[in-house]
């Protein structure tokens, strides 16, 4: 009886955890990315890497204020690392994986963390 | 408006940014010995360093025991200008090429130190090295270290004593073509950073075939493996774009054997005992901009003097050094 209760409790916890989906850092074409940003007001691009300790601080700082104006860009990194990092910080927000560092190049981003405001 | 115009406009319209530098430090586990390492966001980087060595001491000088320290009067100062370039070859690997120009100062006459000093300009051995990131640090687990594999090659091109190019002032290299390999661990994410690296150096046998003095031919010269251990602790003051590190370098150089041959064809061999050299270093780095870094290093040679068992300084020439370096990331 006691064990059944524990098993049920654990199952609920598991179900709850699986229902929380974390951001998948999407790979997008540079032109598509520029198009998606164009025309929108006050878009904030947050460039981060999973290996960067300052990025963790920066992401935690903005975590509670994230809204549709923020786009997280995982750059200078391997594919999949950004998602693991965001999951560890319990951040579920729109994220783009910067394949071949093209977005960083486009916006002249040389180091992370970096926040750019696109008016 | 076409896409090109949109993208140009997008770039122009980028108005604000927070210029915070990352302190990945790839890899500081051995930054005290490696002149240039590339962070994951860096593709091409240059290093320009100026250092001065002074306070030369001998362990195991003529007539003294292997661990007794005496002043080295053969060389009083060495200034080194080091230029290195690093290039990223893949997401997880990079290569560096290092060259140096050296100015040695010492007595003009080693038989009579009162006869003034002489200065000699020399080229150091070039060093080609590479690193591969086996494991990267990550904010999901700040205690997972960055693990890098290291490899390098140094041809023995500089003036050296194996080739009998002259005395201490006239030479700079160790005379051996060398290759090395190792592993570097760097815990750069916790508040107190820690690094540990181990390098093993293999020296290729030399066959100088030169006159060793008195008509004796130096037929062959060999050196056993060299083991270099670097331990580092550090802290990054990220708000000030400043980081400090301190640590130790433990260097063990294997036995050297000189094979000599007289005119009658008789062979004898001489051995130079293994050597141990310990150094302590202090390093400060200041990220002037996202792309520019200033680095200051002070190294105390012959550190932890006294009996440290197998790690006691022995059979080596040590010196202190002060270094100022500028690093520039191009992209």
Short mmCIF file of C-alpha atoms in Angstrom, two decimals:
data_model
loop_
_atom_site.label_atom_id
_atom_site.label_comp_id
_atom_site.label_asym_id
_atom_site.label_seq_id
_atom_site.Cartn_x
_atom_site.Cartn_y
_atom_site.Cartn_z
CA UNK A 1 0.00 0.00 0.00
CA UNK A 2 2.76 2.37 1.06
CA UNK A 3 4.86 1.42 -1.98
CA UNK A 4 1.90 1.95 -4.30
CA UNK A 5 1.54 5.48 -3.01
CA UNK A 6 5.25 6.17 -3.60
CA UNK A 7 5.04 4.71 -7.11
CA UNK A 8 1.99 6.85 -7.93
CA UNK A 9 3.72 9.93 -6.54
CA UNK A 10 6.84 9.27 -8.63
CA UNK A 11 4.72 8.67 -11.74
CA UNK A 12 2.99 12.02 -11.28
CA UNK A 13 6.34 13.76 -10.86
CA UNK A 14 7.60 12.04 -14.03
CA UNK A 15 4.48 13.04 -15.94
CA UNK A 16 4.78 16.63 -14.77
CA UNK A 17 8.42 16.76 -15.78
CA UNK A 18 7.74 15.32 -19.21
CA UNK A 19 4.98 17.84 -19.77
CA UNK A 20 7.44 20.73 -19.38
CA UNK A 21 8.95 21.17 -22.81
CA UNK A 22 12.19 23.10 -23.11
CA UNK A 23 13.20 25.24 -26.01
CA UNK A 24 14.61 23.46 -28.98
CA UNK A 25 17.29 25.63 -30.55
CA UNK A 26 16.02 25.71 -34.09
CA UNK A 27 18.40 25.77 -37.05
CA UNK A 28 17.25 28.44 -39.46
CA UNK A 29 18.58 29.85 -42.67
CA UNK A 30 20.25 33.27 -42.23
CA UNK A 31 17.94 34.96 -44.73
CA UNK A 32 14.89 33.45 -43.04
CA UNK A 33 16.17 34.65 -39.70
CA UNK A 34 16.67 38.20 -40.96
CA UNK A 35 13.20 38.15 -42.51
CA UNK A 36 11.69 36.92 -39.23
CA UNK A 37 13.30 39.78 -37.31
CA UNK A 38 12.61 42.47 -39.89
CA UNK A 39 9.66 44.72 -39.26
CA UNK A 40 9.36 43.83 -35.59
CA UNK A 41 10.01 46.49 -32.97
CA UNK A 42 12.60 46.28 -30.18
CA UNK A 43 13.69 42.74 -30.81
CA UNK A 44 16.44 41.75 -28.40
CA UNK A 45 18.92 39.18 -29.62
CA UNK A 46 20.70 37.37 -26.78
CA UNK A 47 23.78 35.55 -28.02
CA UNK A 48 25.03 32.81 -25.70
CA UNK A 49 27.21 29.70 -25.64
CA UNK A 50 26.86 26.68 -23.40
CA UNK A 51 30.52 26.84 -22.30
CA UNK A 52 30.43 30.47 -21.21
CA UNK A 53 30.03 31.18 -17.50
CA UNK A 54 29.07 34.82 -18.06
CA UNK A 55 26.27 33.67 -20.36
CA UNK A 56 24.76 31.72 -17.48
CA UNK A 57 24.68 34.89 -15.37
CA UNK A 58 23.20 36.90 -18.22
CA UNK A 59 20.51 34.29 -18.97
CA UNK A 60 19.53 34.01 -15.32
CA UNK A 61 19.32 37.81 -15.12
CA UNK A 62 16.81 38.02 -17.98
CA UNK A 63 15.06 34.69 -17.33
CA UNK A 64 11.98 36.19 -15.64
CA UNK A 65 11.62 38.99 -18.17
CA UNK A 66 11.73 36.88 -21.32
CA UNK A 67 8.91 37.71 -23.71
CA UNK A 68 8.25 37.58 -27.46
CA UNK A 69 10.73 40.42 -28.01
CA UNK A 70 13.63 38.23 -26.92
CA UNK A 71 15.34 35.73 -29.20
CA UNK A 72 18.05 33.53 -27.71
CA UNK A 73 20.81 32.69 -30.15
CA UNK A 74 23.10 29.80 -29.34
CA UNK A 75 26.36 30.55 -31.13
CA UNK A 76 30.04 29.42 -31.10
CA UNK A 77 28.71 26.06 -29.99
CA UNK A 78 27.87 22.54 -31.10
CA UNK A 79 24.32 21.69 -32.08
CA UNK A 80 22.27 20.50 -29.12
CA UNK A 81 24.44 22.16 -26.46
CA UNK A 82 22.25 25.25 -26.25
CA UNK A 83 19.18 23.18 -25.45
CA UNK A 84 20.98 21.32 -22.65
CA UNK A 85 22.15 24.65 -21.22
CA UNK A 86 18.68 26.23 -21.35
CA UNK A 87 17.11 23.13 -19.85
CA UNK A 88 19.57 23.25 -16.95
CA UNK A 89 18.51 26.85 -16.30
CA UNK A 90 14.82 25.91 -16.72
CA UNK A 91 14.44 28.42 -19.54
CA UNK A 92 11.77 27.62 -22.08
CA UNK A 93 12.01 30.28 -24.75
CA UNK A 94 12.49 30.72 -28.48
CA UNK A 95 16.05 29.76 -29.35
CA UNK A 96 17.95 29.74 -32.63
CA UNK A 97 21.08 27.64 -33.21
CA UNK A 98 23.61 29.72 -35.11
CA UNK A 99 24.94 27.14 -37.55
CA UNK A 100 28.34 28.06 -39.00
CA UNK A 101 28.27 31.23 -36.85
CA UNK A 102 26.50 33.10 -39.66
CA UNK A 103 24.18 35.15 -37.43
CA UNK A 104 27.13 36.14 -35.21
CA UNK A 105 29.05 37.22 -38.30
CA UNK A 106 26.04 39.10 -39.63
CA UNK A 107 25.69 41.14 -36.43
CA UNK A 108 29.44 41.40 -35.86
CA UNK A 109 29.29 39.44 -32.61
CA UNK A 110 32.81 38.41 -31.58
CA UNK A 111 32.23 37.24 -28.02
CA UNK A 112 29.47 36.09 -25.72
CA UNK A 113 27.31 36.98 -23.89
CA UNK A 114 26.09 39.75 -26.11
CA UNK A 115 22.77 41.51 -26.26
CA UNK A 116 21.75 43.39 -29.38
CA UNK A 117 18.63 45.49 -29.71
CA UNK A 118 17.19 45.57 -33.19
CA UNK A 119 14.78 48.52 -33.39
CA UNK B 1 13.00 46.20 -50.61
CA UNK B 2 15.05 43.17 -51.51
CA UNK B 3 16.61 40.80 -49.03
CA UNK B 4 20.13 42.22 -49.35
CA UNK B 5 18.91 45.71 -48.52
CA UNK B 6 16.95 44.36 -45.57
CA UNK B 7 20.01 42.63 -44.18
CA UNK B 8 22.24 45.71 -44.62
CA UNK B 9 19.62 47.85 -42.92
CA UNK B 10 19.32 45.28 -40.16
CA UNK B 11 23.03 45.56 -39.47
CA UNK B 12 22.92 49.33 -39.42
CA UNK B 13 19.93 49.40 -37.15
CA UNK B 14 21.62 47.36 -34.44
CA UNK B 15 21.82 50.03 -31.83
CA UNK B 16 22.99 48.78 -28.50
CA UNK B 17 25.11 46.04 -27.08
CA UNK B 18 26.51 44.83 -23.83
CA UNK B 19 30.20 44.23 -24.31
CA UNK B 20 30.91 41.55 -21.80
CA UNK B 21 33.76 39.20 -22.45
CA UNK B 22 33.66 35.51 -21.95
CA UNK B 23 36.16 33.83 -19.72
CA UNK B 24 36.16 30.38 -21.25
CA UNK B 25 39.93 30.45 -21.27
CA UNK B 26 40.61 27.63 -23.62
CA UNK B 27 42.63 26.33 -21.95
CA UNK B 28 44.08 27.85 -18.86
CA UNK B 29 45.10 24.47 -17.49
CA UNK B 30 48.40 25.04 -19.23
CA UNK B 31 48.27 28.71 -20.13
CA UNK B 32 51.40 29.28 -18.08
CA UNK B 33 53.39 27.24 -20.59
CA UNK B 34 51.43 27.74 -23.83
CA UNK B 35 51.74 31.22 -25.30
CA UNK B 36 48.50 31.12 -27.21
CA UNK B 37 45.23 29.28 -26.83
CA UNK B 38 41.97 29.98 -28.63
CA UNK B 39 38.57 30.34 -27.00
CA UNK B 40 35.73 28.55 -28.82
CA UNK B 41 34.53 31.87 -30.30
CA UNK B 42 37.94 32.72 -31.77
CA UNK B 43 39.10 31.69 -35.24
CA UNK B 44 42.28 33.68 -35.81
CA UNK B 45 44.30 35.16 -33.00
CA UNK B 46 47.72 36.72 -32.59
CA UNK B 47 50.00 36.89 -29.56
CA UNK B 48 52.89 39.26 -29.05
CA UNK B 49 54.89 38.81 -25.86
CA UNK B 50 57.96 40.45 -24.41
CA UNK B 51 59.68 38.75 -21.52
CA UNK B 52 62.83 39.11 -19.53
CA UNK B 53 64.59 36.27 -17.75
CA UNK B 54 66.97 37.08 -14.94
CA UNK B 55 68.43 35.58 -11.79
CA UNK B 56 69.95 32.56 -13.47
CA UNK B 57 70.86 29.80 -11.03
CA UNK B 58 72.48 26.44 -11.50
CA UNK B 59 71.54 23.29 -9.66
CA UNK B 60 74.33 20.75 -9.73
CA UNK B 61 76.97 23.04 -11.12
CA UNK B 62 80.57 21.97 -11.45
CA UNK B 63 81.81 20.47 -8.17
CA UNK B 64 78.43 20.88 -6.43
CA UNK B 65 75.81 18.27 -5.58
CA UNK B 66 72.86 17.85 -7.99
CA UNK B 67 70.52 19.83 -5.74
CA UNK B 68 72.85 22.60 -4.59
CA UNK B 69 72.04 26.01 -6.00
CA UNK B 70 74.76 28.35 -7.19
CA UNK B 71 74.64 31.56 -9.20
CA UNK B 72 75.04 31.10 -12.95
CA UNK B 73 77.51 33.65 -14.22
CA UNK B 74 77.49 32.46 -17.84
CA UNK B 75 74.21 34.20 -18.67
CA UNK B 76 72.90 37.26 -16.89
CA UNK B 77 69.78 38.19 -18.82
CA UNK B 78 67.61 37.01 -21.69
CA UNK B 79 64.94 39.10 -23.39
CA UNK B 80 62.50 37.25 -25.63
CA UNK B 81 60.09 38.65 -28.18
CA UNK B 82 57.52 35.97 -28.96
CA UNK B 83 55.07 36.07 -31.83
CA UNK B 84 52.41 33.40 -32.14
CA UNK B 85 49.46 32.94 -34.42
CA UNK B 86 46.55 30.60 -33.75
CA UNK B 87 44.03 29.40 -36.31
CA UNK B 88 40.86 27.39 -35.72
CA UNK B 89 40.79 24.34 -37.96
CA UNK B 90 37.43 22.97 -36.82
CA UNK B 91 34.77 23.58 -34.21
CA UNK B 92 36.87 21.69 -31.68
CA UNK B 93 40.44 22.12 -32.80
CA UNK B 94 43.04 24.77 -33.51
CA UNK B 95 46.72 25.03 -34.38
CA UNK B 96 49.31 27.58 -33.32
CA UNK B 97 52.69 28.56 -34.71
CA UNK B 98 55.15 30.26 -32.40
CA UNK B 99 58.41 32.00 -33.20
CA UNK B 100 60.77 34.02 -31.05
CA UNK B 101 63.70 36.42 -31.21
CA UNK B 102 66.06 36.37 -28.26
CA UNK B 103 68.64 38.74 -26.88
CA UNK B 104 71.14 37.06 -24.56
CA UNK B 105 73.48 38.96 -22.30
CA UNK B 106 76.44 37.56 -20.43
CA UNK B 107 80.17 37.84 -19.87
CA UNK B 108 82.30 38.53 -22.92
CA UNK B 109 84.98 36.27 -21.52
CA UNK B 110 83.85 33.30 -19.47
CA UNK B 111 87.40 32.82 -18.15
CA UNK B 112 87.50 36.36 -16.80
CA UNK B 113 84.18 37.95 -15.86
CA UNK B 114 85.87 41.35 -15.43
CA UNK B 115 86.31 41.64 -19.18
CA UNK B 116 82.91 43.19 -19.82
CA UNK B 117 79.71 41.76 -21.23
CA UNK B 118 78.47 40.74 -24.64
CA UNK B 119 75.03 40.70 -26.25
CA UNK B 120 73.86 38.18 -28.77
CA UNK B 121 70.65 38.15 -30.88
CA UNK B 122 69.29 34.72 -31.77
CA UNK B 123 66.24 33.08 -33.26
CA UNK B 124 64.44 30.60 -31.01
CA UNK B 125 63.10 27.24 -32.10
CA UNK B 126 59.75 27.54 -33.89
CA UNK B 127 56.93 25.54 -32.31
CA UNK B 128 53.95 24.08 -34.13
CA UNK B 129 51.22 22.85 -31.83
CA UNK B 130 47.60 21.88 -31.89
CA UNK B 131 44.76 21.17 -29.52
CA UNK B 132 41.57 19.21 -29.77
CA UNK B 133 38.60 19.74 -27.45
CA UNK B 134 37.50 16.32 -26.30
CA UNK B 135 34.98 17.62 -23.77
CA UNK B 136 33.63 21.14 -23.42
CA UNK B 137 32.56 22.92 -20.28
CA UNK B 138 28.86 23.52 -19.93
CA UNK B 139 26.51 25.52 -17.78
CA UNK B 140 24.45 22.36 -17.20
CA UNK B 141 27.28 21.05 -15.02
CA UNK B 142 29.83 23.63 -13.95
CA UNK B 143 32.09 20.93 -12.52
CA UNK B 144 32.56 19.18 -15.86
CA UNK B 145 36.00 20.27 -17.05
CA UNK B 146 37.04 21.18 -20.51
CA UNK B 147 39.36 18.40 -21.65
CA UNK B 148 41.82 19.11 -24.43
CA UNK B 149 44.30 16.85 -26.14
CA UNK B 150 47.56 18.61 -26.96
CA UNK B 151 50.29 17.81 -29.46
CA UNK B 152 53.27 19.75 -30.71
CA UNK B 153 56.48 19.65 -32.68
CA UNK B 154 59.60 21.72 -32.23
CA UNK B 155 62.51 21.33 -34.61
CA UNK B 156 65.88 21.98 -33.01
CA UNK B 157 66.85 24.79 -35.36
CA UNK B 158 68.12 27.41 -32.94
CA UNK B 159 71.77 27.78 -32.00
CA UNK B 160 72.46 25.22 -29.31
CA UNK B 161 75.11 23.44 -27.31
CA UNK B 162 74.53 20.00 -28.90
CA UNK B 163 75.73 21.46 -32.17
CA UNK B 164 78.56 23.21 -30.32
CA UNK B 165 77.38 26.63 -31.51
CA UNK B 166 79.01 28.35 -28.55
CA UNK B 167 78.57 29.09 -24.86
CA UNK B 168 75.48 30.08 -22.90
CA UNK B 169 75.28 33.58 -24.43
CA UNK B 170 75.64 32.25 -27.98
CA UNK B 171 72.96 29.57 -27.75
CA UNK B 172 69.28 29.28 -26.93
CA UNK B 173 67.81 25.94 -27.99
CA UNK B 174 68.26 22.53 -26.42
CA UNK B 175 69.41 21.10 -29.75
CA UNK B 176 66.83 18.33 -29.97
CA UNK B 177 64.00 17.95 -32.41
CA UNK B 178 61.08 17.30 -30.07
CA UNK B 179 57.48 16.24 -30.25
CA UNK B 180 55.03 16.30 -27.40
CA UNK B 181 51.58 15.16 -26.46
CA UNK B 182 49.40 15.59 -23.45
CA UNK B 183 46.09 16.31 -21.85
CA UNK B 184 44.75 19.48 -20.33
CA UNK B 185 41.88 19.79 -17.85
CA UNK B 186 40.28 23.14 -17.10
CA UNK B 187 37.45 23.75 -14.65
CA UNK B 188 36.70 27.31 -15.74
CA UNK B 189 33.09 27.70 -14.64
CA UNK B 190 33.16 27.49 -10.83
CA UNK B 191 34.06 30.58 -8.82
CA UNK B 192 37.48 29.14 -8.05
CA UNK B 193 38.86 27.86 -11.31
CA UNK B 194 41.25 24.96 -11.46
CA UNK B 195 43.49 23.52 -14.13
CA UNK B 196 45.77 20.53 -14.46
CA UNK B 197 47.75 19.46 -17.46
CA UNK B 198 50.30 16.80 -18.21
CA UNK B 199 52.65 16.89 -21.16
CA UNK B 200 55.15 14.26 -22.27
CA UNK B 201 57.98 15.31 -24.59
CA UNK B 202 59.91 12.92 -26.77
CA UNK B 203 63.34 14.00 -28.03
CA UNK B 204 64.58 12.53 -31.29
CA UNK B 205 68.14 11.18 -31.20
CA UNK B 206 70.75 13.49 -32.65
CA UNK B 207 73.88 12.51 -34.58
CA UNK B 208 75.84 15.77 -34.58
CA UNK B 209 79.16 14.23 -35.72
CA UNK B 210 81.01 17.30 -34.48
CA UNK B 211 84.19 17.88 -32.53
CA UNK B 212 83.52 17.52 -28.80
CA UNK B 213 87.00 18.86 -28.01
CA UNK B 214 90.38 17.21 -28.03
CA UNK B 215 89.70 15.51 -31.35
CA UNK B 216 86.83 13.48 -29.90
CA UNK B 217 83.81 13.10 -32.15
CA UNK B 218 80.33 13.57 -30.68
CA UNK B 219 78.69 10.71 -32.59
CA UNK B 220 75.26 10.63 -31.02
CA UNK B 221 73.18 12.33 -28.37
CA UNK B 222 69.97 11.02 -26.83
CA UNK B 223 67.56 12.36 -24.26
CA UNK B 224 64.93 10.40 -22.35
CA UNK B 225 61.35 11.55 -21.96
CA UNK B 226 60.48 14.87 -20.38
CA UNK B 227 57.36 15.19 -18.19
CA UNK B 228 55.79 18.58 -17.56
CA UNK B 229 52.97 19.02 -15.06
CA UNK B 230 51.12 22.32 -14.70
CA UNK B 231 48.69 23.00 -11.87
CA UNK B 232 46.66 26.21 -11.86
CA UNK B 233 44.09 27.95 -9.67
CA UNK B 234 42.34 31.10 -10.76
CA UNK B 235 39.46 33.47 -10.42
CA UNK B 236 37.75 35.69 -12.98
CA UNK B 237 36.48 39.10 -11.90
CA UNK B 238 34.04 39.18 -14.78
CA UNK B 239 32.56 42.58 -13.92
CA UNK B 240 36.04 44.05 -14.28
CA UNK B 241 37.03 41.90 -17.27
CA UNK B 242 39.97 40.78 -15.23
CA UNK B 243 41.23 37.35 -14.19
CA UNK B 244 44.08 36.11 -12.07
CA UNK B 245 45.79 32.78 -11.88
CA UNK B 246 48.61 31.22 -9.91
CA UNK B 247 50.18 27.84 -10.06
CA UNK B 248 53.19 25.65 -10.42
CA UNK B 249 55.10 23.97 -13.20
CA UNK B 250 56.91 20.76 -12.39
CA UNK B 251 59.33 19.78 -15.11
CA UNK B 252 61.27 16.53 -15.19
CA UNK B 253 63.85 16.11 -17.94
CA UNK B 254 65.09 12.59 -18.57
CA UNK B 255 68.68 11.45 -18.68
CA UNK B 256 70.81 12.61 -21.57
CA UNK B 257 73.53 10.39 -23.06
CA UNK B 258 76.42 11.59 -25.17
CA UNK B 259 78.16 8.94 -27.32
CA UNK B 260 81.73 9.92 -28.05
CA UNK B 261 84.26 8.37 -30.42
CA UNK B 262 88.00 8.99 -30.52
CA UNK B 263 90.18 8.93 -33.61
CA UNK B 264 91.01 5.23 -33.01
CA UNK B 265 87.28 4.41 -33.23
CA UNK B 266 86.88 3.65 -29.51
CA UNK B 267 83.49 4.60 -28.14
CA UNK B 268 82.59 5.86 -24.71
CA UNK B 269 79.42 7.38 -23.40
CA UNK B 270 78.79 10.16 -20.90
CA UNK B 271 75.50 10.66 -19.14
CA UNK B 272 73.90 13.82 -17.89
CA UNK B 273 71.66 12.98 -14.94
CA UNK B 274 67.91 13.61 -15.07
CA UNK B 275 66.91 17.10 -14.06
CA UNK B 276 64.00 18.53 -12.12
CA UNK B 277 62.90 22.13 -12.38
CA UNK B 278 60.00 23.64 -10.44
CA UNK B 279 58.49 27.05 -11.05
CA UNK B 280 55.72 29.10 -9.49
CA UNK B 281 53.80 31.54 -11.65
CA UNK B 282 51.35 34.40 -11.20
CA UNK B 283 49.29 35.55 -14.12
CA UNK B 284 46.90 38.48 -14.61
CA UNK B 285 44.74 38.93 -17.69
CA UNK B 286 42.81 42.01 -18.62
CA UNK B 287 40.28 41.96 -21.44
CA UNK B 288 40.72 45.50 -22.75
CA UNK B 289 38.02 44.95 -25.37
CA UNK B 290 36.17 41.94 -26.74
CA UNK B 291 39.10 41.37 -29.06
CA UNK B 292 42.14 42.63 -27.12
CA UNK B 293 43.75 41.09 -24.06
CA UNK B 294 46.72 42.15 -22.00
CA UNK B 295 48.53 39.51 -20.01
CA UNK B 296 51.16 39.83 -17.31
CA UNK B 297 53.04 36.84 -15.94
CA UNK B 298 55.71 36.58 -13.31
CA UNK B 299 57.51 33.27 -12.89
CA UNK B 300 59.82 32.25 -10.09
CA UNK B 301 62.28 29.65 -11.28
CA UNK B 302 63.73 27.12 -8.87
CA UNK B 303 60.67 27.48 -6.65
CA UNK B 304 60.01 25.31 -3.59
CA UNK B 305 63.69 25.04 -2.92
CA UNK B 306 64.68 22.41 -0.43
CA UNK B 307 64.17 18.70 -0.18
CA UNK B 308 60.98 17.67 -1.95
CA UNK B 309 61.99 14.09 -2.58
CA UNK B 310 61.86 13.26 -6.30
CA UNK B 311 60.60 16.81 -6.99
CA UNK B 312 63.70 18.52 -5.58
CA UNK B 313 65.22 21.00 -8.03
CA UNK B 314 68.29 19.38 -9.51
CA UNK B 315 70.75 19.43 -12.43
CA UNK B 316 69.06 22.41 -14.06
CA UNK B 317 69.53 26.06 -14.84
CA UNK B 318 66.58 28.10 -13.62
CA UNK B 319 65.62 31.75 -13.88
CA UNK B 320 62.86 34.15 -12.94
CA UNK B 321 60.90 35.87 -15.65
CA UNK B 322 58.52 38.76 -16.18
CA UNK B 323 56.29 38.82 -19.22
CA UNK B 324 53.91 41.30 -20.75
CA UNK B 325 51.85 40.11 -23.69
CA UNK B 326 49.18 41.44 -25.98
CA UNK B 327 46.64 39.18 -27.67
CA UNK B 328 44.44 40.21 -30.55
CA UNK B 329 41.55 38.21 -31.96
CA UNK B 330 40.95 39.00 -35.62
CA UNK B 331 37.73 37.05 -36.02
#
